Amino acid sequence: MTLTNTQLRYYDSHVLRLPADKRAEYHAQVDRLIAELSRSLQEKTEIEITKVVKSGSFAKFTILRKTTSDPVDVDVVFYISGRTIGDETLQELNDAIYSLLLEVYPNKKVEDFELQRKAATVTFIGTGLSVDIVPVIQTEAGSDYGWQFDLSDGSAILTCAPCQIQFVRDRKTTDSDFRTLVRLAKRWRNHAELKPLKSFSVELIMAYLLDCEGQTGTIDERFRRFLLYIAQSGLKDIIAFPENQPPLGSFSEPVVIIDPVYSFNNVAARITEAERQEIVATAKEAWETASFASVEDDYDLWKELFGPRFKVEE
């Protein structure tokens, strides 16, 4: 017998989903950071900020509540005008943001800040919240599009934070359980320690299945369909969306999941062939476990997929 929608919605709302009080707390913490950093950038640099957008899983409502294996992070996109794309601009922006973060939080240890590939990250020890500050060079006045840098090689990709949020919102409008399915998939990914399978890729694979196959089946069946798709396809299909503007880019990486807001960006470009094989093998084993757990109505087997906190009722 498969788990009912009521049971899995219970697990999602009581265990996986970020509670409203925590969301409000994180919003307040991020808003204070945005206000202080924006003021400092305007007063102490010539960097012109046109708008600030909270993005990522937090803004899409697909984020998991914080646990030891499920970190909580918020992406904050600072749109900047009047700059060109280049190594000097990248270095200047990151140096300025990093220095100002140290000024904004003078009582925090330097170790609380770290430079990531595309963002300066500030971690709040009290709540465990990590905030990625992402500078984006706006394409033109008023545009939601901008160029985002990769700190490793200085390359830039076109992005649109509001468009990515809208992409998930549109799927949620089509399917009220879409975000629940994404959170289930992300929890499985975290428990299986499949770090190369990033959250954005999980969201896009689930969206692709919704676009292709619709809402047929229970949440249990559709989660297993997600695992089966990875196992059967081997992640060798090119995944694209109706939102993609032609022409699509040409990619040679083992896994190709095209960013719905920029057709020349492969969001899975860093997945190696060895990592692809590991993800596929893990998904195949998980599908077999989930299928057997559904047939046998065995909750302990579900814990093998989601961890010991899995529960579907009080």
PDB file of C-alpha atoms in Angstrom:
ATOM      1  CA  MET A   1       0.000   0.000   0.000  1.00  0.00           C
ATOM      2  CA  THR A   2       1.406   3.391  -0.944  1.00  0.00           C
ATOM      3  CA  LEU A   3       1.645   6.205   1.559  1.00  0.00           C
ATOM      4  CA  THR A   4      -1.353   8.491   1.276  1.00  0.00           C
ATOM      5  CA  ASN A   5      -1.126  12.136   0.271  1.00  0.00           C
ATOM      6  CA  THR A   6      -2.319  13.048   3.770  1.00  0.00           C
ATOM      7  CA  GLN A   7       0.536  11.105   5.355  1.00  0.00           C
ATOM      8  CA  LEU A   8       3.247  12.623   3.164  1.00  0.00           C
ATOM      9  CA  ARG A   9       1.794  16.121   3.511  1.00  0.00           C
ATOM     10  CA  TYR A  10       1.970  15.604   7.268  1.00  0.00           C
ATOM     11  CA  TYR A  11       5.663  14.639   7.004  1.00  0.00           C
ATOM     12  CA  ASP A  12       6.310  17.654   4.814  1.00  0.00           C
ATOM     13  CA  SER A  13       4.500  20.204   6.983  1.00  0.00           C
ATOM     14  CA  HIS A  14       5.649  18.876  10.388  1.00  0.00           C
ATOM     15  CA  VAL A  15       9.210  17.771   9.603  1.00  0.00           C
ATOM     16  CA  LEU A  16      10.507  19.136   6.291  1.00  0.00           C
ATOM     17  CA  ARG A  17       8.990  22.562   5.717  1.00  0.00           C
ATOM     18  CA  LEU A  18      10.532  25.665   7.266  1.00  0.00           C
ATOM     19  CA  PRO A  19       8.097  26.839   9.998  1.00  0.00           C
ATOM     20  CA  ALA A  20       6.489  30.263   9.644  1.00  0.00           C
ATOM     21  CA  ASP A  21       8.122  31.622  12.811  1.00  0.00           C
ATOM     22  CA  LYS A  22      11.593  30.627  11.618  1.00  0.00           C
ATOM     23  CA  ARG A  23      10.919  32.103   8.171  1.00  0.00           C
ATOM     24  CA  ALA A  24       9.946  35.391   9.828  1.00  0.00           C
ATOM     25  CA  GLU A  25      13.092  35.302  12.001  1.00  0.00           C
ATOM     26  CA  TYR A  26      15.336  34.675   8.997  1.00  0.00           C
ATOM     27  CA  HIS A  27      13.584  37.385   6.979  1.00  0.00           C
ATOM     28  CA  ALA A  28      14.253  39.908   9.748  1.00  0.00           C
ATOM     29  CA  GLN A  29      17.904  38.880  10.037  1.00  0.00           C
ATOM     30  CA  VAL A  30      18.426  39.114   6.281  1.00  0.00           C
ATOM     31  CA  ASP A  31      16.580  42.443   6.055  1.00  0.00           C
ATOM     32  CA  ARG A  32      18.916  43.953   8.651  1.00  0.00           C
ATOM     33  CA  LEU A  33      21.943  42.722   6.729  1.00  0.00           C
ATOM     34  CA  ILE A  34      20.574  44.106   3.446  1.00  0.00           C
ATOM     35  CA  ALA A  35      19.867  47.498   5.004  1.00  0.00           C
ATOM     36  CA  GLU A  36      23.318  47.810   6.595  1.00  0.00           C
ATOM     37  CA  LEU A  37      25.248  46.542   3.579  1.00  0.00           C
ATOM     38  CA  SER A  38      23.251  48.703   1.149  1.00  0.00           C
ATOM     39  CA  ARG A  39      23.880  51.799   3.263  1.00  0.00           C
ATOM     40  CA  SER A  40      27.595  51.048   3.499  1.00  0.00           C
ATOM     41  CA  LEU A  41      27.927  50.394  -0.234  1.00  0.00           C
ATOM     42  CA  GLN A  42      26.226  53.681  -1.047  1.00  0.00           C
ATOM     43  CA  GLU A  43      28.171  55.747   1.494  1.00  0.00           C
ATOM     44  CA  LYS A  44      31.642  54.245   1.131  1.00  0.00           C
ATOM     45  CA  THR A  45      31.879  53.093  -2.488  1.00  0.00           C
ATOM     46  CA  GLU A  46      30.818  54.185  -5.947  1.00  0.00           C
ATOM     47  CA  ILE A  47      28.864  50.967  -6.436  1.00  0.00           C
ATOM     48  CA  GLU A  48      25.305  51.806  -7.502  1.00  0.00           C
ATOM     49  CA  ILE A  49      22.687  49.337  -6.257  1.00  0.00           C
ATOM     50  CA  THR A  50      19.440  49.398  -8.258  1.00  0.00           C
ATOM     51  CA  LYS A  51      17.575  46.683  -6.356  1.00  0.00           C
ATOM     52  CA  VAL A  52      18.015  43.764  -3.981  1.00  0.00           C
ATOM     53  CA  VAL A  53      16.211  40.425  -4.393  1.00  0.00           C
ATOM     54  CA  LYS A  54      16.059  37.466  -2.004  1.00  0.00           C
ATOM     55  CA  SER A  55      16.358  34.339  -4.129  1.00  0.00           C
ATOM     56  CA  GLY A  56      17.238  30.647  -4.011  1.00  0.00           C
ATOM     57  CA  SER A  57      15.305  27.948  -2.188  1.00  0.00           C
ATOM     58  CA  PHE A  58      14.280  30.357   0.567  1.00  0.00           C
ATOM     59  CA  ALA A  59      12.459  32.646  -1.863  1.00  0.00           C
ATOM     60  CA  LYS A  60      11.007  29.691  -3.779  1.00  0.00           C
ATOM     61  CA  PHE A  61       9.621  28.108  -0.565  1.00  0.00           C
ATOM     62  CA  THR A  62      11.413  24.838  -1.354  1.00  0.00           C
ATOM     63  CA  ILE A  63      13.911  25.195   1.487  1.00  0.00           C
ATOM     64  CA  LEU A  64      14.100  22.560   4.234  1.00  0.00           C
ATOM     65  CA  ARG A  65      13.994  23.435   7.922  1.00  0.00           C
ATOM     66  CA  LYS A  66      17.422  23.423   9.531  1.00  0.00           C
ATOM     67  CA  THR A  67      18.894  20.177  10.867  1.00  0.00           C
ATOM     68  CA  THR A  68      22.447  18.909  11.217  1.00  0.00           C
ATOM     69  CA  SER A  69      22.278  17.622   7.635  1.00  0.00           C
ATOM     70  CA  ASP A  70      19.938  20.268   6.180  1.00  0.00           C
ATOM     71  CA  PRO A  71      21.584  23.717   6.296  1.00  0.00           C
ATOM     72  CA  VAL A  72      19.566  26.898   5.836  1.00  0.00           C
ATOM     73  CA  ASP A  73      20.860  29.541   3.470  1.00  0.00           C
ATOM     74  CA  VAL A  74      19.418  32.587   1.740  1.00  0.00           C
ATOM     75  CA  ASP A  75      20.719  34.035  -1.519  1.00  0.00           C
ATOM     76  CA  VAL A  76      20.555  37.832  -1.696  1.00  0.00           C
ATOM     77  CA  VAL A  77      21.098  39.283  -5.165  1.00  0.00           C
ATOM     78  CA  PHE A  78      22.424  42.835  -5.347  1.00  0.00           C
ATOM     79  CA  TYR A  79      21.720  44.308  -8.784  1.00  0.00           C
ATOM     80  CA  ILE A  80      24.451  46.784  -9.720  1.00  0.00           C
ATOM     81  CA  SER A  81      24.333  49.239 -12.611  1.00  0.00           C
ATOM     82  CA  GLY A  82      26.962  51.159 -14.554  1.00  0.00           C
ATOM     83  CA  ARG A  83      29.571  48.396 -14.543  1.00  0.00           C
ATOM     84  CA  THR A  84      31.085  46.251 -17.263  1.00  0.00           C
ATOM     85  CA  ILE A  85      31.778  42.536 -17.089  1.00  0.00           C
ATOM     86  CA  GLY A  86      35.420  41.749 -16.431  1.00  0.00           C
ATOM     87  CA  ASP A  87      37.947  40.360 -13.962  1.00  0.00           C
ATOM     88  CA  GLU A  88      38.646  43.784 -12.456  1.00  0.00           C
ATOM     89  CA  THR A  89      34.938  44.409 -11.836  1.00  0.00           C
ATOM     90  CA  LEU A  90      34.560  40.979 -10.253  1.00  0.00           C
ATOM     91  CA  GLN A  91      37.522  41.456  -7.930  1.00  0.00           C
ATOM     92  CA  GLU A  92      36.463  45.001  -7.013  1.00  0.00           C
ATOM     93  CA  LEU A  93      32.913  43.970  -6.155  1.00  0.00           C
ATOM     94  CA  ASN A  94      33.932  41.003  -4.039  1.00  0.00           C
ATOM     95  CA  ASP A  95      36.683  42.919  -2.230  1.00  0.00           C
ATOM     96  CA  ALA A  96      34.281  45.778  -1.484  1.00  0.00           C
ATOM     97  CA  ILE A  97      31.479  43.522  -0.256  1.00  0.00           C
ATOM     98  CA  TYR A  98      33.817  41.409   1.856  1.00  0.00           C
ATOM     99  CA  SER A  99      35.429  44.460   3.493  1.00  0.00           C
ATOM    100  CA  LEU A 100      32.100  46.115   4.208  1.00  0.00           C
ATOM    101  CA  LEU A 101      30.692  42.916   5.736  1.00  0.00           C
ATOM    102  CA  LEU A 102      33.570  42.981   8.208  1.00  0.00           C
ATOM    103  CA  GLU A 103      32.707  46.603   9.031  1.00  0.00           C
ATOM    104  CA  VAL A 104      28.981  45.906   9.344  1.00  0.00           C
ATOM    105  CA  TYR A 105      29.650  43.063  11.796  1.00  0.00           C
ATOM    106  CA  PRO A 106      32.813  44.171  13.661  1.00  0.00           C
ATOM    107  CA  ASN A 107      32.189  41.836  16.602  1.00  0.00           C
ATOM    108  CA  LYS A 108      32.034  38.719  14.455  1.00  0.00           C
ATOM    109  CA  LYS A 109      35.091  36.576  13.917  1.00  0.00           C
ATOM    110  CA  VAL A 110      36.643  36.713  10.472  1.00  0.00           C
ATOM    111  CA  GLU A 111      36.012  32.976  10.242  1.00  0.00           C
ATOM    112  CA  ASP A 112      32.281  33.729  10.144  1.00  0.00           C
ATOM    113  CA  PHE A 113      32.801  35.015   6.594  1.00  0.00           C
ATOM    114  CA  GLU A 114      33.954  33.032   3.617  1.00  0.00           C
ATOM    115  CA  LEU A 115      34.212  33.666  -0.107  1.00  0.00           C
ATOM    116  CA  GLN A 116      32.318  31.135  -2.193  1.00  0.00           C
ATOM    117  CA  ARG A 117      32.448  30.598  -5.947  1.00  0.00           C
ATOM    118  CA  LYS A 118      29.808  33.201  -6.737  1.00  0.00           C
ATOM    119  CA  ALA A 119      29.172  35.022  -3.482  1.00  0.00           C
ATOM    120  CA  ALA A 120      30.488  36.339  -0.187  1.00  0.00           C
ATOM    121  CA  THR A 121      28.832  34.334   2.569  1.00  0.00           C
ATOM    122  CA  VAL A 122      28.049  35.491   6.092  1.00  0.00           C
ATOM    123  CA  THR A 123      27.060  32.875   8.648  1.00  0.00           C
ATOM    124  CA  PHE A 124      25.102  33.800  11.781  1.00  0.00           C
ATOM    125  CA  ILE A 125      26.213  31.499  14.553  1.00  0.00           C
ATOM    126  CA  GLY A 126      23.087  31.995  16.684  1.00  0.00           C
ATOM    127  CA  THR A 127      20.543  30.836  14.116  1.00  0.00           C
ATOM    128  CA  GLY A 128      22.891  28.916  11.827  1.00  0.00           C
ATOM    129  CA  LEU A 129      21.608  30.952   8.902  1.00  0.00           C
ATOM    130  CA  SER A 130      24.012  31.494   6.008  1.00  0.00           C
ATOM    131  CA  VAL A 131      23.474  34.424   3.654  1.00  0.00           C
ATOM    132  CA  ASP A 132      25.129  34.495   0.229  1.00  0.00           C
ATOM    133  CA  ILE A 133      25.683  38.009  -1.123  1.00  0.00           C
ATOM    134  CA  VAL A 134      25.517  37.699  -4.910  1.00  0.00           C
ATOM    135  CA  PRO A 135      26.536  40.728  -7.009  1.00  0.00           C
ATOM    136  CA  VAL A 136      24.860  40.853 -10.424  1.00  0.00           C
ATOM    137  CA  ILE A 137      25.683  43.382 -13.155  1.00  0.00           C
ATOM    138  CA  GLN A 138      22.316  44.593 -14.427  1.00  0.00           C
ATOM    139  CA  THR A 139      21.950  44.400 -18.218  1.00  0.00           C
ATOM    140  CA  GLU A 140      19.956  47.625 -18.498  1.00  0.00           C
ATOM    141  CA  ALA A 141      17.958  49.993 -16.317  1.00  0.00           C
ATOM    142  CA  GLY A 142      14.951  48.313 -14.731  1.00  0.00           C
ATOM    143  CA  SER A 143      15.812  44.844 -16.041  1.00  0.00           C
ATOM    144  CA  ASP A 144      15.480  41.706 -13.915  1.00  0.00           C
ATOM    145  CA  TYR A 145      18.352  40.188 -15.905  1.00  0.00           C
ATOM    146  CA  GLY A 146      22.005  40.567 -15.049  1.00  0.00           C
ATOM    147  CA  TRP A 147      25.418  38.933 -15.305  1.00  0.00           C
ATOM    148  CA  GLN A 148      26.527  36.778 -12.396  1.00  0.00           C
ATOM    149  CA  PHE A 149      30.200  35.942 -11.944  1.00  0.00           C
ATOM    150  CA  ASP A 150      31.906  32.659 -11.210  1.00  0.00           C
ATOM    151  CA  LEU A 151      34.747  33.371  -8.801  1.00  0.00           C
ATOM    152  CA  SER A 152      36.739  30.332  -9.922  1.00  0.00           C
ATOM    153  CA  ASP A 153      37.345  31.441 -13.504  1.00  0.00           C
ATOM    154  CA  GLY A 154      35.837  34.922 -13.816  1.00  0.00           C
ATOM    155  CA  SER A 155      33.239  33.778 -16.319  1.00  0.00           C
ATOM    156  CA  ALA A 156      29.759  35.284 -16.272  1.00  0.00           C
ATOM    157  CA  ILE A 157      26.315  33.855 -16.960  1.00  0.00           C
ATOM    158  CA  LEU A 158      23.067  35.680 -17.529  1.00  0.00           C
ATOM    159  CA  THR A 159      20.582  35.219 -14.714  1.00  0.00           C
ATOM    160  CA  CYS A 160      17.199  36.494 -13.580  1.00  0.00           C
ATOM    161  CA  ALA A 161      16.393  35.947  -9.900  1.00  0.00           C
ATOM    162  CA  PRO A 162      12.713  37.008 -10.118  1.00  0.00           C
ATOM    163  CA  CYS A 163      12.253  34.777 -13.188  1.00  0.00           C
ATOM    164  CA  GLN A 164      13.570  31.724 -11.321  1.00  0.00           C
ATOM    165  CA  ILE A 165      11.206  32.417  -8.434  1.00  0.00           C
ATOM    166  CA  GLN A 166       8.324  32.770 -10.896  1.00  0.00           C
ATOM    167  CA  PHE A 167       9.299  29.493 -12.588  1.00  0.00           C
ATOM    168  CA  VAL A 168       8.670  27.570  -9.343  1.00  0.00           C
ATOM    169  CA  ARG A 169       5.575  29.639  -8.551  1.00  0.00           C
ATOM    170  CA  ASP A 170       4.093  28.690 -11.933  1.00  0.00           C
ATOM    171  CA  ARG A 171       4.637  24.972 -11.217  1.00  0.00           C
ATOM    172  CA  LYS A 172       3.109  25.418  -7.772  1.00  0.00           C
ATOM    173  CA  THR A 173       0.060  26.996  -9.433  1.00  0.00           C
ATOM    174  CA  THR A 174      -0.207  23.998 -11.762  1.00  0.00           C
ATOM    175  CA  ASP A 175       0.440  21.439  -9.021  1.00  0.00           C
ATOM    176  CA  SER A 176      -0.280  22.248  -5.368  1.00  0.00           C
ATOM    177  CA  ASP A 177       2.065  19.433  -4.270  1.00  0.00           C
ATOM    178  CA  PHE A 178       5.040  20.552  -6.377  1.00  0.00           C
ATOM    179  CA  ARG A 179       6.977  22.102  -3.506  1.00  0.00           C
ATOM    180  CA  THR A 180       6.229  19.101  -1.287  1.00  0.00           C
ATOM    181  CA  LEU A 181       7.713  16.813  -3.937  1.00  0.00           C
ATOM    182  CA  VAL A 182      10.796  19.025  -4.228  1.00  0.00           C
ATOM    183  CA  ARG A 183      11.333  18.983  -0.475  1.00  0.00           C
ATOM    184  CA  LEU A 184      10.964  15.198  -0.387  1.00  0.00           C
ATOM    185  CA  ALA A 185      13.534  14.880  -3.166  1.00  0.00           C
ATOM    186  CA  LYS A 186      15.931  17.294  -1.473  1.00  0.00           C
ATOM    187  CA  ARG A 187      15.638  15.459   1.845  1.00  0.00           C
ATOM    188  CA  TRP A 188      16.417  12.167   0.079  1.00  0.00           C
ATOM    189  CA  ARG A 189      19.375  13.842  -1.660  1.00  0.00           C
ATOM    190  CA  ASN A 190      20.737  15.158   1.641  1.00  0.00           C
ATOM    191  CA  HIS A 191      20.284  11.854   3.468  1.00  0.00           C
ATOM    192  CA  ALA A 192      22.012  10.035   0.601  1.00  0.00           C
ATOM    193  CA  GLU A 193      24.816  12.646   0.693  1.00  0.00           C
ATOM    194  CA  LEU A 194      24.609  13.345  -3.030  1.00  0.00           C
ATOM    195  CA  LYS A 195      26.238  16.775  -2.803  1.00  0.00           C
ATOM    196  CA  PRO A 196      26.882  17.146  -6.565  1.00  0.00           C
ATOM    197  CA  LEU A 197      23.101  17.037  -7.156  1.00  0.00           C
ATOM    198  CA  LYS A 198      22.380  20.659  -6.298  1.00  0.00           C
ATOM    199  CA  SER A 199      19.015  21.954  -5.114  1.00  0.00           C
ATOM    200  CA  PHE A 200      18.414  23.875  -8.339  1.00  0.00           C
ATOM    201  CA  SER A 201      18.916  20.675 -10.347  1.00  0.00           C
ATOM    202  CA  VAL A 202      16.462  18.812  -8.096  1.00  0.00           C
ATOM    203  CA  GLU A 203      13.845  21.526  -8.639  1.00  0.00           C
ATOM    204  CA  LEU A 204      14.347  21.457 -12.385  1.00  0.00           C
ATOM    205  CA  ILE A 205      14.167  17.665 -12.707  1.00  0.00           C
ATOM    206  CA  MET A 206      10.914  17.676 -10.741  1.00  0.00           C
ATOM    207  CA  ALA A 207       9.583  20.527 -12.905  1.00  0.00           C
ATOM    208  CA  TYR A 208      10.556  18.622 -16.060  1.00  0.00           C
ATOM    209  CA  LEU A 209       8.585  15.586 -14.914  1.00  0.00           C
ATOM    210  CA  LEU A 210       5.580  17.770 -14.135  1.00  0.00           C
ATOM    211  CA  ASP A 211       5.785  19.372 -17.585  1.00  0.00           C
ATOM    212  CA  CYS A 212       6.128  16.008 -19.331  1.00  0.00           C
ATOM    213  CA  GLU A 213       3.841  13.752 -17.282  1.00  0.00           C
ATOM    214  CA  GLY A 214       1.443  16.041 -15.444  1.00  0.00           C
ATOM    215  CA  GLN A 215       0.025  15.510 -11.976  1.00  0.00           C
ATOM    216  CA  THR A 216      -1.133  11.902 -12.335  1.00  0.00           C
ATOM    217  CA  GLY A 217      -0.582   9.677  -9.318  1.00  0.00           C
ATOM    218  CA  THR A 218      -0.192  10.138  -5.595  1.00  0.00           C
ATOM    219  CA  ILE A 219       2.697  12.032  -3.993  1.00  0.00           C
ATOM    220  CA  ASP A 220       4.250   8.661  -3.117  1.00  0.00           C
ATOM    221  CA  GLU A 221       4.004   7.469  -6.721  1.00  0.00           C
ATOM    222  CA  ARG A 222       5.319  10.712  -8.132  1.00  0.00           C
ATOM    223  CA  PHE A 223       8.303  10.766  -5.771  1.00  0.00           C
ATOM    224  CA  ARG A 224       9.144   7.239  -6.867  1.00  0.00           C
ATOM    225  CA  ARG A 225       8.710   8.387 -10.487  1.00  0.00           C
ATOM    226  CA  PHE A 226      11.383  11.022  -9.825  1.00  0.00           C
ATOM    227  CA  LEU A 227      13.783   8.325  -8.623  1.00  0.00           C
ATOM    228  CA  LEU A 228      12.882   6.026 -11.505  1.00  0.00           C
ATOM    229  CA  TYR A 229      13.422   8.770 -14.073  1.00  0.00           C
ATOM    230  CA  ILE A 230      16.971   9.351 -12.805  1.00  0.00           C
ATOM    231  CA  ALA A 231      17.645   5.595 -12.727  1.00  0.00           C
ATOM    232  CA  GLN A 232      16.242   4.853 -16.192  1.00  0.00           C
ATOM    233  CA  SER A 233      17.438   7.958 -18.032  1.00  0.00           C
ATOM    234  CA  GLY A 234      20.861   7.859 -16.421  1.00  0.00           C
ATOM    235  CA  LEU A 235      20.534  11.657 -16.467  1.00  0.00           C
ATOM    236  CA  LYS A 236      21.607  11.503 -20.102  1.00  0.00           C
ATOM    237  CA  ASP A 237      18.552  13.318 -21.476  1.00  0.00           C
ATOM    238  CA  ILE A 238      18.862  17.016 -22.212  1.00  0.00           C
ATOM    239  CA  ILE A 239      16.388  18.701 -19.877  1.00  0.00           C
ATOM    240  CA  ALA A 240      14.870  21.963 -21.128  1.00  0.00           C
ATOM    241  CA  PHE A 241      11.652  23.910 -20.576  1.00  0.00           C
ATOM    242  CA  PRO A 242       8.988  25.879 -22.452  1.00  0.00           C
ATOM    243  CA  GLU A 243      10.498  29.027 -20.925  1.00  0.00           C
ATOM    244  CA  ASN A 244      13.802  28.477 -22.729  1.00  0.00           C
ATOM    245  CA  GLN A 245      14.366  30.930 -25.561  1.00  0.00           C
ATOM    246  CA  PRO A 246      15.938  29.342 -28.659  1.00  0.00           C
ATOM    247  CA  PRO A 247      18.559  28.663 -29.690  1.00  0.00           C
ATOM    248  CA  LEU A 248      19.670  26.354 -26.895  1.00  0.00           C
ATOM    249  CA  GLY A 249      23.327  26.146 -26.007  1.00  0.00           C
ATOM    250  CA  SER A 250      25.539  23.264 -27.035  1.00  0.00           C
ATOM    251  CA  PHE A 251      26.934  21.337 -24.099  1.00  0.00           C
ATOM    252  CA  SER A 252      29.419  18.485 -23.699  1.00  0.00           C
ATOM    253  CA  GLU A 253      29.075  17.794 -19.968  1.00  0.00           C
ATOM    254  CA  PRO A 254      27.787  14.392 -18.716  1.00  0.00           C
ATOM    255  CA  VAL A 255      24.553  15.946 -17.347  1.00  0.00           C
ATOM    256  CA  VAL A 256      22.701  18.767 -19.130  1.00  0.00           C
ATOM    257  CA  ILE A 257      19.904  20.641 -17.327  1.00  0.00           C
ATOM    258  CA  ILE A 258      19.315  23.943 -19.065  1.00  0.00           C
ATOM    259  CA  ASP A 259      18.549  26.985 -16.953  1.00  0.00           C
ATOM    260  CA  PRO A 260      14.989  28.059 -17.858  1.00  0.00           C
ATOM    261  CA  VAL A 261      15.983  31.732 -17.706  1.00  0.00           C
ATOM    262  CA  TYR A 262      19.143  31.444 -19.843  1.00  0.00           C
ATOM    263  CA  SER A 263      19.413  28.804 -22.560  1.00  0.00           C
ATOM    264  CA  PHE A 264      23.223  28.907 -22.639  1.00  0.00           C
ATOM    265  CA  ASN A 265      23.646  27.914 -18.995  1.00  0.00           C
ATOM    266  CA  ASN A 266      23.871  24.274 -17.962  1.00  0.00           C
ATOM    267  CA  VAL A 267      23.083  24.282 -14.238  1.00  0.00           C
ATOM    268  CA  ALA A 268      24.458  20.722 -13.906  1.00  0.00           C
ATOM    269  CA  ALA A 269      27.740  21.484 -15.673  1.00  0.00           C
ATOM    270  CA  ARG A 270      29.894  20.578 -12.672  1.00  0.00           C
ATOM    271  CA  ILE A 271      28.547  17.044 -12.294  1.00  0.00           C
ATOM    272  CA  THR A 272      31.338  14.718 -13.400  1.00  0.00           C
ATOM    273  CA  GLU A 273      30.822  11.365 -15.117  1.00  0.00           C
ATOM    274  CA  ALA A 274      31.719   9.521 -11.909  1.00  0.00           C
ATOM    275  CA  GLU A 275      29.256  11.651  -9.945  1.00  0.00           C
ATOM    276  CA  ARG A 276      26.537  11.057 -12.546  1.00  0.00           C
ATOM    277  CA  GLN A 277      26.995   7.321 -12.176  1.00  0.00           C
ATOM    278  CA  GLU A 278      26.840   7.593  -8.377  1.00  0.00           C
ATOM    279  CA  ILE A 279      23.628   9.653  -8.498  1.00  0.00           C
ATOM    280  CA  VAL A 280      22.007   7.201 -10.924  1.00  0.00           C
ATOM    281  CA  ALA A 281      23.012   4.139  -8.911  1.00  0.00           C
ATOM    282  CA  THR A 282      21.795   5.702  -5.663  1.00  0.00           C
ATOM    283  CA  ALA A 283      18.472   6.683  -7.245  1.00  0.00           C
ATOM    284  CA  LYS A 284      17.980   3.140  -8.591  1.00  0.00           C
ATOM    285  CA  GLU A 285      18.581   1.650  -5.151  1.00  0.00           C
ATOM    286  CA  ALA A 286      16.290   4.238  -3.558  1.00  0.00           C
ATOM    287  CA  TRP A 287      13.511   3.497  -6.064  1.00  0.00           C
ATOM    288  CA  GLU A 288      13.742  -0.215  -5.263  1.00  0.00           C
ATOM    289  CA  THR A 289      13.613   0.540  -1.523  1.00  0.00           C
ATOM    290  CA  ALA A 290      10.682   2.960  -1.875  1.00  0.00           C
ATOM    291  CA  SER A 291       8.741   0.544  -4.072  1.00  0.00           C
ATOM    292  CA  PHE A 292       9.223  -2.305  -1.608  1.00  0.00           C
ATOM    293  CA  ALA A 293       8.355  -0.011   1.322  1.00  0.00           C
ATOM    294  CA  SER A 294       5.098   0.962  -0.406  1.00  0.00           C
ATOM    295  CA  VAL A 295       4.143  -2.633  -1.159  1.00  0.00           C
ATOM    296  CA  GLU A 296       4.974  -3.826   2.355  1.00  0.00           C
ATOM    297  CA  ASP A 297       3.709  -0.677   4.106  1.00  0.00           C
ATOM    298  CA  ASP A 298       7.059  -0.626   5.949  1.00  0.00           C
ATOM    299  CA  TYR A 299       7.795   2.735   7.623  1.00  0.00           C
ATOM    300  CA  ASP A 300      11.269   1.622   8.690  1.00  0.00           C
ATOM    301  CA  LEU A 301      12.252   1.231   5.055  1.00  0.00           C
ATOM    302  CA  TRP A 302      11.119   4.798   4.372  1.00  0.00           C
ATOM    303  CA  LYS A 303      13.541   5.886   7.099  1.00  0.00           C
ATOM    304  CA  GLU A 304      16.340   4.405   5.023  1.00  0.00           C
ATOM    305  CA  LEU A 305      15.466   7.015   2.390  1.00  0.00           C
ATOM    306  CA  PHE A 306      14.648  10.038   4.548  1.00  0.00           C
ATOM    307  CA  GLY A 307      16.358   9.411   7.867  1.00  0.00           C
ATOM    308  CA  PRO A 308      15.161   8.672  11.416  1.00  0.00           C
ATOM    309  CA  ARG A 309      12.956  11.797  11.619  1.00  0.00           C
ATOM    310  CA  PHE A 310      10.543  10.390   9.033  1.00  0.00           C
ATOM    311  CA  LYS A 311       6.996  10.228  10.414  1.00  0.00           C
ATOM    312  CA  VAL A 312       3.550  10.494   8.865  1.00  0.00           C
ATOM    313  CA  GLU A 313       1.384  10.937  11.963  1.00  0.00           C
ATOM    314  CA  GLU A 314       1.589  11.903  15.627  1.00  0.00           C
TER     315      GLU A 314
END
